[in-house]
Short mmCIF file of C-alpha atoms in Angstrom, two decimals:
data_model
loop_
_atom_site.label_atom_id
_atom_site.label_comp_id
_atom_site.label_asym_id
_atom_site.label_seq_id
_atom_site.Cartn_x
_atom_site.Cartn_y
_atom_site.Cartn_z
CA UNK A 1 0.00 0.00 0.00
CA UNK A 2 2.70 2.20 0.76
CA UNK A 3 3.51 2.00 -2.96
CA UNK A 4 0.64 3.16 -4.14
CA UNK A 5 0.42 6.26 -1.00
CA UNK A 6 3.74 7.25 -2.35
CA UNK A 7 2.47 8.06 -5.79
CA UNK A 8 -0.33 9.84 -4.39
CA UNK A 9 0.24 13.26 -5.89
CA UNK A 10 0.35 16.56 -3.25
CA UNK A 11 -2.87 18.40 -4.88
CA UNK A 12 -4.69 15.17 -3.71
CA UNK A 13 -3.43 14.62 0.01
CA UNK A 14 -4.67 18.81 0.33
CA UNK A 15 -8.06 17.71 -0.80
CA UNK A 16 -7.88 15.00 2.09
CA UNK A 17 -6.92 17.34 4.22
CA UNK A 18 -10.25 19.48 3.43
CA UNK A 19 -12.35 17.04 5.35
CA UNK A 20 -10.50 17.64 8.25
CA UNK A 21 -12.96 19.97 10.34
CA UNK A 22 -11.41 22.41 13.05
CA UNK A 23 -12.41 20.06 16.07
CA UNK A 24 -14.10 23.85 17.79
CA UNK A 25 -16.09 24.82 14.41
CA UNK A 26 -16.46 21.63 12.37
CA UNK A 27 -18.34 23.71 9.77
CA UNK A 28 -14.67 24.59 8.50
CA UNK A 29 -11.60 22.82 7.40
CA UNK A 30 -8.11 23.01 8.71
CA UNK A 31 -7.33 23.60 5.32
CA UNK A 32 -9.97 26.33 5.55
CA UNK A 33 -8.33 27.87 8.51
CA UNK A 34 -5.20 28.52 6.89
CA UNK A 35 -3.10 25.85 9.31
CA UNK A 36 -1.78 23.91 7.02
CA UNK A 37 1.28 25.14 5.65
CA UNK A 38 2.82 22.72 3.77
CA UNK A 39 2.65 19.14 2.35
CA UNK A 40 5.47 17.57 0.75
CA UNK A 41 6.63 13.98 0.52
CA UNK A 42 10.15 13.43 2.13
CA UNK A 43 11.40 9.87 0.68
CA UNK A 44 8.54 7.71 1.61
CA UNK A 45 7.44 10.07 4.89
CA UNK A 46 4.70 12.64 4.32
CA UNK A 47 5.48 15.72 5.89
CA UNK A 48 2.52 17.77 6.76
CA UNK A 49 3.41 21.43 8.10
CA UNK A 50 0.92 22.81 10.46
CA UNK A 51 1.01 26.50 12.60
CA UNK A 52 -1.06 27.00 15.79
CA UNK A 53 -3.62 29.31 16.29
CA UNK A 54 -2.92 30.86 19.43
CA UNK A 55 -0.32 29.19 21.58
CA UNK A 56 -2.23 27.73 24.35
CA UNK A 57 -5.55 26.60 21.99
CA UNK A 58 -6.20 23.47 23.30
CA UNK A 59 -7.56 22.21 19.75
CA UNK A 60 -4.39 22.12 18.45
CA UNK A 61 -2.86 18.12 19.63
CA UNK A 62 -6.49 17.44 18.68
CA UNK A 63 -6.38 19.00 15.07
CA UNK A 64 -2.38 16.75 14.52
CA UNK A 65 -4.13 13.70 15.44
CA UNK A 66 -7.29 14.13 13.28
CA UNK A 67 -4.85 15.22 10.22
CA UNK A 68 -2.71 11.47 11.02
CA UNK A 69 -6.17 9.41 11.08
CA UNK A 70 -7.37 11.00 7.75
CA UNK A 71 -3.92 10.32 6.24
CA UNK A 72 -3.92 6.73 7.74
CA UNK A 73 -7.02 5.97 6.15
CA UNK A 74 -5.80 7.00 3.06
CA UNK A 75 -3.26 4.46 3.52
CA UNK A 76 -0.29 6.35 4.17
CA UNK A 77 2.04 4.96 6.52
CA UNK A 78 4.48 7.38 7.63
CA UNK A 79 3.51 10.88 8.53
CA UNK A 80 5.04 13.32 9.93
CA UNK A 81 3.35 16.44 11.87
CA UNK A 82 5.65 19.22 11.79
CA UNK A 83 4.68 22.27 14.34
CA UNK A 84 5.90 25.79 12.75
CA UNK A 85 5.64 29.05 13.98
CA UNK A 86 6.46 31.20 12.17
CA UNK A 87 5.34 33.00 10.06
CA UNK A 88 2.92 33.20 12.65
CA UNK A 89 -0.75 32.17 11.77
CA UNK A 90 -2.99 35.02 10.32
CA UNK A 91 -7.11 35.35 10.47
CA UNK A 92 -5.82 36.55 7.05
CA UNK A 93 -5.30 33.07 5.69
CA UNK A 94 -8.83 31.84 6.22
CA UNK A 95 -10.15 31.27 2.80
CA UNK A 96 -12.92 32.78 0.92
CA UNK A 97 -15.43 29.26 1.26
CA UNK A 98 -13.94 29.39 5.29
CA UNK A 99 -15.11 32.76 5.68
CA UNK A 100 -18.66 31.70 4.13
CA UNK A 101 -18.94 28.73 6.18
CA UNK A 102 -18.33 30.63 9.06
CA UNK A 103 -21.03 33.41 8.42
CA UNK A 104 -23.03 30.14 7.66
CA UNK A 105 -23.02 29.03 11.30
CA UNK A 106 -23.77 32.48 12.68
CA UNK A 107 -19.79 33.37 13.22
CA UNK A 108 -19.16 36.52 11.70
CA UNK A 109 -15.44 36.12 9.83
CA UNK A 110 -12.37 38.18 10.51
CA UNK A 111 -12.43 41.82 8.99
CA UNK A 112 -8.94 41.71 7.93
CA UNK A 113 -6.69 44.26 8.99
CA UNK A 114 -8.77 45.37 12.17
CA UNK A 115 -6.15 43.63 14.04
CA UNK A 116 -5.96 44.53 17.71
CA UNK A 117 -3.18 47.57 17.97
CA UNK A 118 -0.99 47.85 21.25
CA UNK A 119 -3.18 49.09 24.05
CA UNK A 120 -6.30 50.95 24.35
CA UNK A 121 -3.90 54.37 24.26
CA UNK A 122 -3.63 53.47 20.37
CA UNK A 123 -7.03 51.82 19.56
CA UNK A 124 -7.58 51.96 15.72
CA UNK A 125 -10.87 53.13 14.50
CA UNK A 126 -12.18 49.39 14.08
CA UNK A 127 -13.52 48.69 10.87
CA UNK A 128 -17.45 47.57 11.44
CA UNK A 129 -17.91 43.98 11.69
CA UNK A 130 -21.40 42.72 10.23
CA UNK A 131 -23.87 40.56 12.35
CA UNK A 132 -24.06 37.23 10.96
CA UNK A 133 -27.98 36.69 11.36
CA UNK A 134 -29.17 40.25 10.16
CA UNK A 135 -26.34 41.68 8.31
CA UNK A 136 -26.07 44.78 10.12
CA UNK A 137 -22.96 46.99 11.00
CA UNK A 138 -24.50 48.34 13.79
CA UNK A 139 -22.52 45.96 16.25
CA UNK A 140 -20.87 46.16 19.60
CA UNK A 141 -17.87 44.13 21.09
CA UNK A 142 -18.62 43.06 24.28
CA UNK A 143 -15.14 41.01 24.94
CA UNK A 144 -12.49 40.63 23.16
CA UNK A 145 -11.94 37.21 24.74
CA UNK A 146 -15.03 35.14 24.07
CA UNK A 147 -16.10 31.03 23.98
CA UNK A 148 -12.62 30.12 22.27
CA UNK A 149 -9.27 32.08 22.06
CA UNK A 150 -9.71 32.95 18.84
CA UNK A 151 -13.13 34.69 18.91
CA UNK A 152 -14.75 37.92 20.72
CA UNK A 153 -18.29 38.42 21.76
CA UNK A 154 -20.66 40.62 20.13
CA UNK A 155 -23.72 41.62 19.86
CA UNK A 156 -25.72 43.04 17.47
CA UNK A 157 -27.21 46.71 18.42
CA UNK A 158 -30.33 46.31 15.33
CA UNK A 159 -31.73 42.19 15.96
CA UNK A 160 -30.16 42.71 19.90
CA UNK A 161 -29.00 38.99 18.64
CA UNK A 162 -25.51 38.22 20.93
CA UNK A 163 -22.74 36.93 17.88
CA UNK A 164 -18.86 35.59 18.13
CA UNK A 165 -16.69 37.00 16.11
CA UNK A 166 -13.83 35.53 14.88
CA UNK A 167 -11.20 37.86 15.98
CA UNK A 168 -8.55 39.86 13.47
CA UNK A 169 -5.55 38.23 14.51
CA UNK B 1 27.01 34.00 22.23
CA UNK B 2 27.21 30.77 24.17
CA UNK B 3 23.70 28.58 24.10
CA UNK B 4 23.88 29.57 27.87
CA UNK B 5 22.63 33.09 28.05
CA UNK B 6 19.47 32.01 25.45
CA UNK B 7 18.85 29.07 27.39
CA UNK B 8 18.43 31.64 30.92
CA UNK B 9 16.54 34.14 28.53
CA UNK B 10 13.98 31.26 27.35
CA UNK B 11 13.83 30.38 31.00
CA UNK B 12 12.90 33.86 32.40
CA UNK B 13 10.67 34.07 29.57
CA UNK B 14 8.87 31.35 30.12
CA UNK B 15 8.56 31.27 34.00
CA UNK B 16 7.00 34.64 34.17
CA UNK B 17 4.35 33.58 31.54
CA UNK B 18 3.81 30.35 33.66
CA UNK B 19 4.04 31.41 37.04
CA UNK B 20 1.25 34.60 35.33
CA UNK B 21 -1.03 32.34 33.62
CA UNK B 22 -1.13 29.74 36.95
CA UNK B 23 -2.36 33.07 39.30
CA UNK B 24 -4.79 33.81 36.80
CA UNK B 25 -6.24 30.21 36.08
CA UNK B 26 -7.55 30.63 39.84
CA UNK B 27 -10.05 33.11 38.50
CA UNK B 28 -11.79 30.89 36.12
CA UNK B 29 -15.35 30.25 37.69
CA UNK B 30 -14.86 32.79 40.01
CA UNK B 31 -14.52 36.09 38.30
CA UNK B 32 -16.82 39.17 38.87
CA UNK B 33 -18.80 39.15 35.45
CA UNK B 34 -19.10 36.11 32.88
CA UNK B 35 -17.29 37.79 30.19
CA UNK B 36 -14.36 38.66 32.78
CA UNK B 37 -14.26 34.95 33.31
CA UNK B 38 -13.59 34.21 30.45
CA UNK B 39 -11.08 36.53 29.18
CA UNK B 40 -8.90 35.54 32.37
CA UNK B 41 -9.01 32.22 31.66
CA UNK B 42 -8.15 32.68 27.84
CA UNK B 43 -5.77 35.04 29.17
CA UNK B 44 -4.54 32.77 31.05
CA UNK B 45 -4.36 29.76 28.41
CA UNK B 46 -2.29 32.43 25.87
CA UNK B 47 0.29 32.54 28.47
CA UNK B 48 0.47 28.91 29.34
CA UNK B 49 0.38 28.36 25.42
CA UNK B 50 3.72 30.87 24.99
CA UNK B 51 5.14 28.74 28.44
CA UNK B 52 5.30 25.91 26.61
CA UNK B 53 7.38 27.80 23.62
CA UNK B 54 9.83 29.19 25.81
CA UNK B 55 10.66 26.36 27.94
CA UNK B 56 10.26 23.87 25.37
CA UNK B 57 13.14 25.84 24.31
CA UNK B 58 15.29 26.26 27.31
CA UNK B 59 14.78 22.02 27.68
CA UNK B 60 16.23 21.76 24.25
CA UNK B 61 19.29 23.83 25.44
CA UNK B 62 19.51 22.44 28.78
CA UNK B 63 22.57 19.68 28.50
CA UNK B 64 20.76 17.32 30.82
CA UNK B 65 16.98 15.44 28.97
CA UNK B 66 14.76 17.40 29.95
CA UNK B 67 10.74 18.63 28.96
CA UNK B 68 8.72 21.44 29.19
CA UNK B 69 6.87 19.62 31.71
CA UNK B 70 9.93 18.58 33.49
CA UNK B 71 11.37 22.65 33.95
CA UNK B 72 7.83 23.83 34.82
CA UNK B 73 6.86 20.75 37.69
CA UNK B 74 10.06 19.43 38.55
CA UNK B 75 11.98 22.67 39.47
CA UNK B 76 12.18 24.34 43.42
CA UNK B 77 11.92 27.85 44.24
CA UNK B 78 15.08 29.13 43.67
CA UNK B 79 15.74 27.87 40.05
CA UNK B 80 12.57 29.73 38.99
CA UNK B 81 14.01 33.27 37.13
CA UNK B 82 10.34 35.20 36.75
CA UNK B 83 9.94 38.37 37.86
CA UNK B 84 8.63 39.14 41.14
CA UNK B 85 5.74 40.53 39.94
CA UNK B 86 3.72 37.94 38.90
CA UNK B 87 4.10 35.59 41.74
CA UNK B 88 2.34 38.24 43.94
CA UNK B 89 -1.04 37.39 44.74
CA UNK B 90 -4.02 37.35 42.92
CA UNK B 91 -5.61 39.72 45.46
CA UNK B 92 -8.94 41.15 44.65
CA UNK B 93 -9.83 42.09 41.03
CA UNK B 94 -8.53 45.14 40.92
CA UNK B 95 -4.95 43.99 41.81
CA UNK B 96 -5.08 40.70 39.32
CA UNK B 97 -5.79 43.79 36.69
CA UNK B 98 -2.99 46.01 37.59
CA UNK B 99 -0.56 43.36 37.72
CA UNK B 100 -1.70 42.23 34.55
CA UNK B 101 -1.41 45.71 33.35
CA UNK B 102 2.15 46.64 34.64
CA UNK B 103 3.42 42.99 33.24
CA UNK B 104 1.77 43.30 29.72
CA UNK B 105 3.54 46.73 29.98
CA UNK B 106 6.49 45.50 29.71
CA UNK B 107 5.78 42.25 28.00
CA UNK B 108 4.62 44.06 24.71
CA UNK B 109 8.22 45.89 23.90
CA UNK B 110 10.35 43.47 25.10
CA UNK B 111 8.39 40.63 22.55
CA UNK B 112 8.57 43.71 19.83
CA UNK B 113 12.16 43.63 20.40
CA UNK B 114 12.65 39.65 20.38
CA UNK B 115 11.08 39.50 16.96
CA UNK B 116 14.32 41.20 15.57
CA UNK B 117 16.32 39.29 17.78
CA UNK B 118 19.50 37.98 15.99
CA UNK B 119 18.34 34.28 17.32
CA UNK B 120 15.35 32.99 15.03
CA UNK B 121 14.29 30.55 17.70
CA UNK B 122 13.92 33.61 20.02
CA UNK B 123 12.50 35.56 17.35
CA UNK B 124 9.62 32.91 16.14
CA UNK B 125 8.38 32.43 19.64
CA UNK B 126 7.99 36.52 20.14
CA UNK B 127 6.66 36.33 16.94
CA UNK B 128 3.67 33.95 17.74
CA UNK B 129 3.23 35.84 21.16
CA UNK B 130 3.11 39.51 20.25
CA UNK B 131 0.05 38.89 18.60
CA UNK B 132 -2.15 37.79 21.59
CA UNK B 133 -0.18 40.00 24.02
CA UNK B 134 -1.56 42.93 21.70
CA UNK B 135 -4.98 42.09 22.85
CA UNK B 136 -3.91 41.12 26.39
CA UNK B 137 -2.34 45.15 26.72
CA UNK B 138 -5.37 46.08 24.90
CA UNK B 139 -7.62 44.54 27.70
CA UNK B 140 -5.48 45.00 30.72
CA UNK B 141 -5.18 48.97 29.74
CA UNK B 142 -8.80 49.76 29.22
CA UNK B 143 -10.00 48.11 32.26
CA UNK B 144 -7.04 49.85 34.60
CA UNK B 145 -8.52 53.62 32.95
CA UNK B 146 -12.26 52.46 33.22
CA UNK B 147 -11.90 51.44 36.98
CA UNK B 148 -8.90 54.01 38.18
CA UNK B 149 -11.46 56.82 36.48
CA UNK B 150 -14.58 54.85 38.22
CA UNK B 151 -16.01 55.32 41.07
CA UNK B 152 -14.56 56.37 44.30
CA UNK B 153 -14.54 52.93 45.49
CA UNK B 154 -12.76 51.44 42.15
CA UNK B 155 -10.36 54.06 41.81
CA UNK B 156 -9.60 53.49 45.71
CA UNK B 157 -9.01 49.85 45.32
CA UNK B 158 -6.86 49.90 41.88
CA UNK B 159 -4.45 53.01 43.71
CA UNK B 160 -4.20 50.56 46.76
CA UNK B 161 -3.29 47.48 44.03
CA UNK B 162 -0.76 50.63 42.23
CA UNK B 163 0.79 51.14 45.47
CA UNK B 164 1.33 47.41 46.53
CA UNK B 165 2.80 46.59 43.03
CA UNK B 166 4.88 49.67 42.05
CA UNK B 167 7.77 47.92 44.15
CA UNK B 168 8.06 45.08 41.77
CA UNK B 169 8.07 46.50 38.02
CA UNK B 170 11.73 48.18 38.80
CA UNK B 171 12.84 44.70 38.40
CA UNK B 172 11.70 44.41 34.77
CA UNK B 173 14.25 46.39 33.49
CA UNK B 174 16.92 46.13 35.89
CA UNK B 175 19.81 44.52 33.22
CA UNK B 176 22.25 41.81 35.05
CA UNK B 177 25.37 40.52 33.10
CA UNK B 178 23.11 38.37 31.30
CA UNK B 179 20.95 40.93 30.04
CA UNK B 180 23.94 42.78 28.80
CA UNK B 181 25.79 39.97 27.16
CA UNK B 182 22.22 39.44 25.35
CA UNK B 183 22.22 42.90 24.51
CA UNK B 184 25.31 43.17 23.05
CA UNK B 185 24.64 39.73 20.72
CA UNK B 186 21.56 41.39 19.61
CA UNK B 187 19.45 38.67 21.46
CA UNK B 188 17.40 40.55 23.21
CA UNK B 189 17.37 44.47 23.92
CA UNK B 190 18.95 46.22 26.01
CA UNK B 191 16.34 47.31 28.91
CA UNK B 192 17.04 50.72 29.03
CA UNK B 193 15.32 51.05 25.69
CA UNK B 194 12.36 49.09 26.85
CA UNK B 195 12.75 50.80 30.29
CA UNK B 196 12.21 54.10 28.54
CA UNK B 197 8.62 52.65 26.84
CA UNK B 198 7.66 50.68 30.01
CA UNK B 199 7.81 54.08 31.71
CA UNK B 200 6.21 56.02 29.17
CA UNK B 201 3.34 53.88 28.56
CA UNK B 202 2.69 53.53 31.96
CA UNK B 203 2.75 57.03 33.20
CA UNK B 204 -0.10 57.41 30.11
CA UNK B 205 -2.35 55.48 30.61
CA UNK B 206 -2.23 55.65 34.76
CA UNK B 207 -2.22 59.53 34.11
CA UNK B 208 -5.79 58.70 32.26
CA UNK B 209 -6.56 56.14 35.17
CA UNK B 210 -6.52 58.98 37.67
CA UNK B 211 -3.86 57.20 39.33
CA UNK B 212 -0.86 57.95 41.37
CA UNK B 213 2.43 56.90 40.71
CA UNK B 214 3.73 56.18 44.07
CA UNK B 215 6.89 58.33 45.24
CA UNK B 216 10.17 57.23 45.74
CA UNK B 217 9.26 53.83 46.27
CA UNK B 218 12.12 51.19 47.40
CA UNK B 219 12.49 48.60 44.50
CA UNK B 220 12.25 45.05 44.99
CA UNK B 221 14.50 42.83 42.70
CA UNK B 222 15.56 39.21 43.03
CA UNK B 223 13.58 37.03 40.38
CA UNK B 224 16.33 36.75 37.65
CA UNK B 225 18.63 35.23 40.44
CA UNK B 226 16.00 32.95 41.62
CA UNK B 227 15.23 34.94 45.22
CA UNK B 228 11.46 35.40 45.33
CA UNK B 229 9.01 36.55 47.90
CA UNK B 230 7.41 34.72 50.40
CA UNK B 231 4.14 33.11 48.72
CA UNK B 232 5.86 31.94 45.92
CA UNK B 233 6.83 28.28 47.64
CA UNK B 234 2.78 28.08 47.91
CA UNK B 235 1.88 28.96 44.67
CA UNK B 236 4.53 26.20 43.85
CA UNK B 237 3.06 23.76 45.94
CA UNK B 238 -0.14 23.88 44.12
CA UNK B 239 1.07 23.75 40.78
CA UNK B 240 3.28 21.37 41.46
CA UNK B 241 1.41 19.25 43.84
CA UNK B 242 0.05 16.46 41.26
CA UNK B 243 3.64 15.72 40.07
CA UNK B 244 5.30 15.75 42.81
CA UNK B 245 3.18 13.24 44.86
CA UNK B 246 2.62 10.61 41.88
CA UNK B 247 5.85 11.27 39.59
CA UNK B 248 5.43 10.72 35.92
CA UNK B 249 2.12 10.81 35.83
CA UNK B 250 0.31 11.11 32.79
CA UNK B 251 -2.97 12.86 31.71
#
């Protein structure tokens, strides 16, 4: 079997890898997320190149085990799980079918480049983020730390509907 | 630049961030408000998250086969190098906040100065960090000015925490040899520089907080050399306790 893993061409292992769900929001794909760095076959090892979240998320031993059961049931025997840091993970490199999927389930996606700036003294005017349920910009943060590390709680000022958001990071 | 001097600057690193997010993890179920709850304990889970960078590094230098897990449950009092600072008490909420504030403080320029460190294991873990200590400064600063610029009550309680911690955050930029030989490799920066920001960031944002700096204040120093005050064997104890009384164990 190993044979026939070996030929098993990149482009296919990443489509694999898309039915991986993020073990917090299984509406989305690690792949999705933006995790998964790299994939490249090293002799007869598959090397699969993954970045954390956030440092302490707890999802992320979870997320290198589900990626080795997918690729075992594929057949392919040797994996490797390599943990990189940097460049360090962006909300940036969620992709456009993530950020859907997330909207989807009632998470509104990342506004990119409303990234937190260094202490309240500096705040950036924050670009509006939309309520996922009525789609309006009339929203308030109410933490910046919410249900996981990487989202805040909002809620929205014209449904009064409480939303996470998935944080600018 | 022997592997020495990185291997004490992962381990100061790292025990300040652990010996932080263990004080704070006491808060979780206990906080004043839900949402405060949480963003303690996620707090609290960054830092633990960035303890396992740093000493994950410092057991990869250390000559003898060691683990993260080892250096953080394994060690005793005096071979812990964090800052004085956050081994102090939780206190009430108002003091977990302002030493949250004055650490973050600091934390934030010294991690903007690690990602151009001339070591790229220093600089990819302070390049993971920075990002959630951006929103840990962000936090820590607007709840210090909401409550210092409260009521009479708030504002009393977060000059009493001011007063009790001002002693401690002298120590955060107070360079030993190591410092300087770290300086000088381009490791890590040389305090003065980040003294200079701690300083003016702080006088800010308490000057906003209707707060006090405290006057000519006696500075307490001893973390780096592994002398730390007198509740720090306790909070050992309990963090330690699991390990130490069934070795090895396994979750």
């Amino acid at each position: 079997m190993q044979t026939a893993a070996k030929k098993t061409s990149v482009a296919t292992v990443w489509s694999w890898l898309e039915n991986v769900p993020d073990p917090e929001i299984p509406v989305i794909s690690v792949v999705d997320l933006g995790i998964v760095r790299d994939v490249v076959w090293v002799d007869d090892r598959l090397v699969i190149s993954v970045t954390p979240t956030y440092s302490g998320c707890p999802a992320t031993a979870v997320i290198s085990l589900e990626i080795e059961n997918e690729l075992r049931r594929h057949d392919v025997e040797k994996v490797e799980i390599k943990t990189i840091l940097s460049p360090a993970w962006t909300t940036d490199w969620i992709t456009e079918a993530g950020r859907q999927k997330l909207k989807d389930y009632g998470i509104a996606p990342p506004v990119n480049g409303a990234a937190s700036c260094a202490g309240a003294l500096m705040r950036p005017a924050f670009s509006a983020v939309e309520c996922p349920h009525c789609g309006s910009s009339e929203t308030k943060c109410v933490s910046q730390f919410g249900s996981t590390p990487c989202k805040a709680s909002y809620r929205c000022e014209e449904c009064l509907e409480p939303f996470d958001y998935f944080k600018s990071f | 630049m022997d592997d020495n001097s990185v291997h004490e600057l992962a381990l100061r690193m790292g025990d300040n961030c652990l010996i932080l997010g263990q004080g704070l993890s006491a808060w979780c179920g206990h906080a004043p408000a839900l949402e405060e709850d949480i963003a303690l304990a996620n707090i609290a889970l960054d830092l633990i998250g960035q303890t396992k960078h740093w000493l994950g590094l410092a057991a990869d230098l250390s000559s003898e086969k060691k683990t993260a897990d080892d250096l953080a449950f394994l060690r005793d009092v005096r071979e812990f190098k964090n800052c004085l600072l956050v081994e102090q008490s939780n206190g009430d909420y108002g003091n977990t906040l302002m030493r949250q504030f004055l650490f973050d403080a600091w934390h934030y320029p010294v991690l903007e100065a690690l990602v151009k460190s001339s070591d790229k294991r220093i600089a990819d873990i302070a390049e993971k960090s920075i990002k959630e200590v951006t929103y840990h400064l962000e936090r820590s600063t607007d709840l210090v000015i909401r409550l210092g610029d409260g009521s009479a009550e708030s504002n009393k309680r977060m000059q009493g925490a001011l007063n009790r911690l001002w002693r401690y955050t002298g120590e955060l930029t107070e360079p030993d040899s190591i410092d300087d030989a770290l300086a000088d490799s381009g490791i890590a920066p040389d305090l003065g520089e980040i003294r200079k920001k701690h300083t003016q960031y702080l006088a800010a944002a308490l000057r906003e907080a209707m707060l006090t700096i405290p006057d000519g204040e006696q500075m307490q120093s001893g973390g780096k050399r592994g002398l730390h005050t007198e509740g720090f064997g306790y909070l050992l104890g309990e963090m330690q306790v699991l390990q130490r009384s069934n070795p090895g164990a396994k979750w």
